[in-house]
Structures are given as structure tokens and as C-alpha cells.
Amino acid sequence: MSLNFDLVRKSAVEYKPAHLLLFHGSGAKERLGAVRELALVLNCIKENRPCGECPACKKIQSGNHPDIHIVKPLKTNIGIEQVLSLQREIYRKISEGKYRICLIDEAHRLTLPAANALLKIAEEPPDNTVIILSSGNAEGVIPTLQSRAQAVFFPSPDEAAWRDEVEAFRLGGTDPDLARRIEEYGIEKVKELIKKYMDIVESGDFLKTLELFLPLERDDCLLFLQSLAVTMKEMVAKGKLSPRFLKEIGNTIEIISKQVNHRLALEVLVLKHISFGGNGIG
Ligand SMILES: [Zn+2]
């Protein structure tokens, strides 16, 4: 069961934080903000914590506090060496703060040996240390680690919080990470890709596929497919499209994530959709 962050923050105010937390939901930026908030509450030296003014608060806000450790994937994974190096750090005396905070970002990318090493640390946690696993894909975190951690769920920010980016937020199906990537890539460009894709599927003109996908890098393809899935989900909900399309998109995302030739995988997807015939209903 997942707690909400207010309860976790309250335990931190009382200096009774859990040793191992799993932050999931919302976007990477929101979860990172919550990690920082926890670090501030636990390390601020003033009475009303966090004050935002004391040396500890200032160091945390500028990302320079020596007792805050962040471990992220190198290339695609978080390997055992990274966890062992963290382990060497955290069994030393705390340098200046009251609490050591270790963030394992994108925790679903821990390799099995790395996760097991982390599990060992969690079994004999060093004093005043909080390890936070953060993930946009909590189901992907190794189960033994998942079951040990106190899960904390962050709901997506509501549309009102998005102001100028509200279109990206809608196009991203209220997933903040996807919305930010759409914005970076260009909302209009993403919409154009989706429109062209639908045109190809409807007209059955397979030869146009190459032209559409040739300029796309792998990450662009994934971004396009995730946005396409959001748009199609809406169409399926309105009964305008068969759910079979969604399943095929999901499969293609999985195939491309595993490094298979991405353009080929997209061409196969188009062929399947054309063979479904238009909206795939009936
Ligand atoms: Zn302070």
C-alpha cells in the first residue's frame, strides 16, 4: 500500500523517517522535488524546518550538500559498482548534516546484483540514513526491493498547474515526464507525426511510411509511439477505434525499447494497422 507524501513529511518532521522509501507516480521532476523537501526537513538546523535560509538549507537547494547522494543510471542501467561505491560512502560518519539522503533515481534500472547489494544495505541500514528509490515504473523495480520499501505515491499534477504547457500535458495523457519530452521535441511536430501516421493507416499507402520514419531517432520513435498511444486511447474510449491498435503499439514500444531496429518495428506496426483496416472496428 502506498502512503501519501504528507505522512512521510510528517515522520521526517518528527525525525522518524523510514529507512527505505519508494517514490512513484507523477513525473521525475515532482519526485525529485519531494526528495529535496525531505532532505531539507531532516537537515535544516532551525526550529521551524525547513527555514530555507540556514547553511544546510542553502546547500541542499543548490545541490551542494555532502550528505545528499544521487545515483542514476550510467547509460541504461544502475550497476553493482555504483551501489558498492555508495555503500562505501554511507558507512562513513556523516560529514555535516543530521541525515544522509541517498536517492536511487530510475530505480527500475537497477541490475539484479545492484538491487541485491542495495537490499543488503537496507537490511543493516547505517544510522540516520534514508534511501529513496524513485521510479516512473515502480512495477519494474525488483520485487524483493519493492516489498522492503515503504511506497509513496505522487498523483499527477492537475491541469491547472500546467498553464502554458497544458496542450503538452493533454497530449502526454497527464504523464508529466511524457509532457515535458513532448514540449522539448515540439508539440506541433508530435501532432503532425500522429496525423501523418493516421493518414497512412487510413489510406493504406504503406510506401509513405519510410518517408515519415526515416528522420526519426530511436528516442523520437518512442516519444511518438507513447503520444500515439495516448491519442488512440481516447479514440478507443469513444468507440472510434478497436482496442487491438493499442496492444500493437504497446508491443512495438517494448520491441523498440529492447534495441531492435526501430524503423523496421514501426513499419511492421503500420502494416498491422493497415491490415486491421481503417479504424479496426468490425
Ligand atoms: Zn534551514
Coordinates of N, CA and C and ligand atoms in Angstrom, one line a residue, residues 44-46 50-54 57, ligand 1:
C44 N 17.7 20.8 8.1 CA 17.6 22.2 8.5 C 18.0 22.3 9.9
I45 N 18.8 23.3 10.3 CA 19.2 23.5 11.7 C 18.3 24.4 12.5
K46 N 17.3 25.0 11.9 CA 16.5 25.9 12.6 C 15.3 25.2 13.2
P50 N 11.5 23.2 7.1 CA 12.8 23.8 6.7 C 12.7 25.4 6.6
C51 N 13.8 26.1 7.0 CA 13.7 27.5 7.0 C 14.0 28.1 5.6
G52 N 14.8 27.4 4.9 CA 15.2 27.8 3.5 C 16.4 28.8 3.6
E53 N 16.9 29.2 4.8 CA 17.8 30.3 4.9 C 19.2 29.8 5.5
C54 N 19.1 28.7 6.4 CA 20.3 28.3 7.1 C 21.3 27.7 6.1
C57 N 20.1 24.3 4.6 CA 19.0 24.5 3.6 C 19.6 25.0 2.3
Ligands
ZN1 ZN 17.2 25.7 7.3

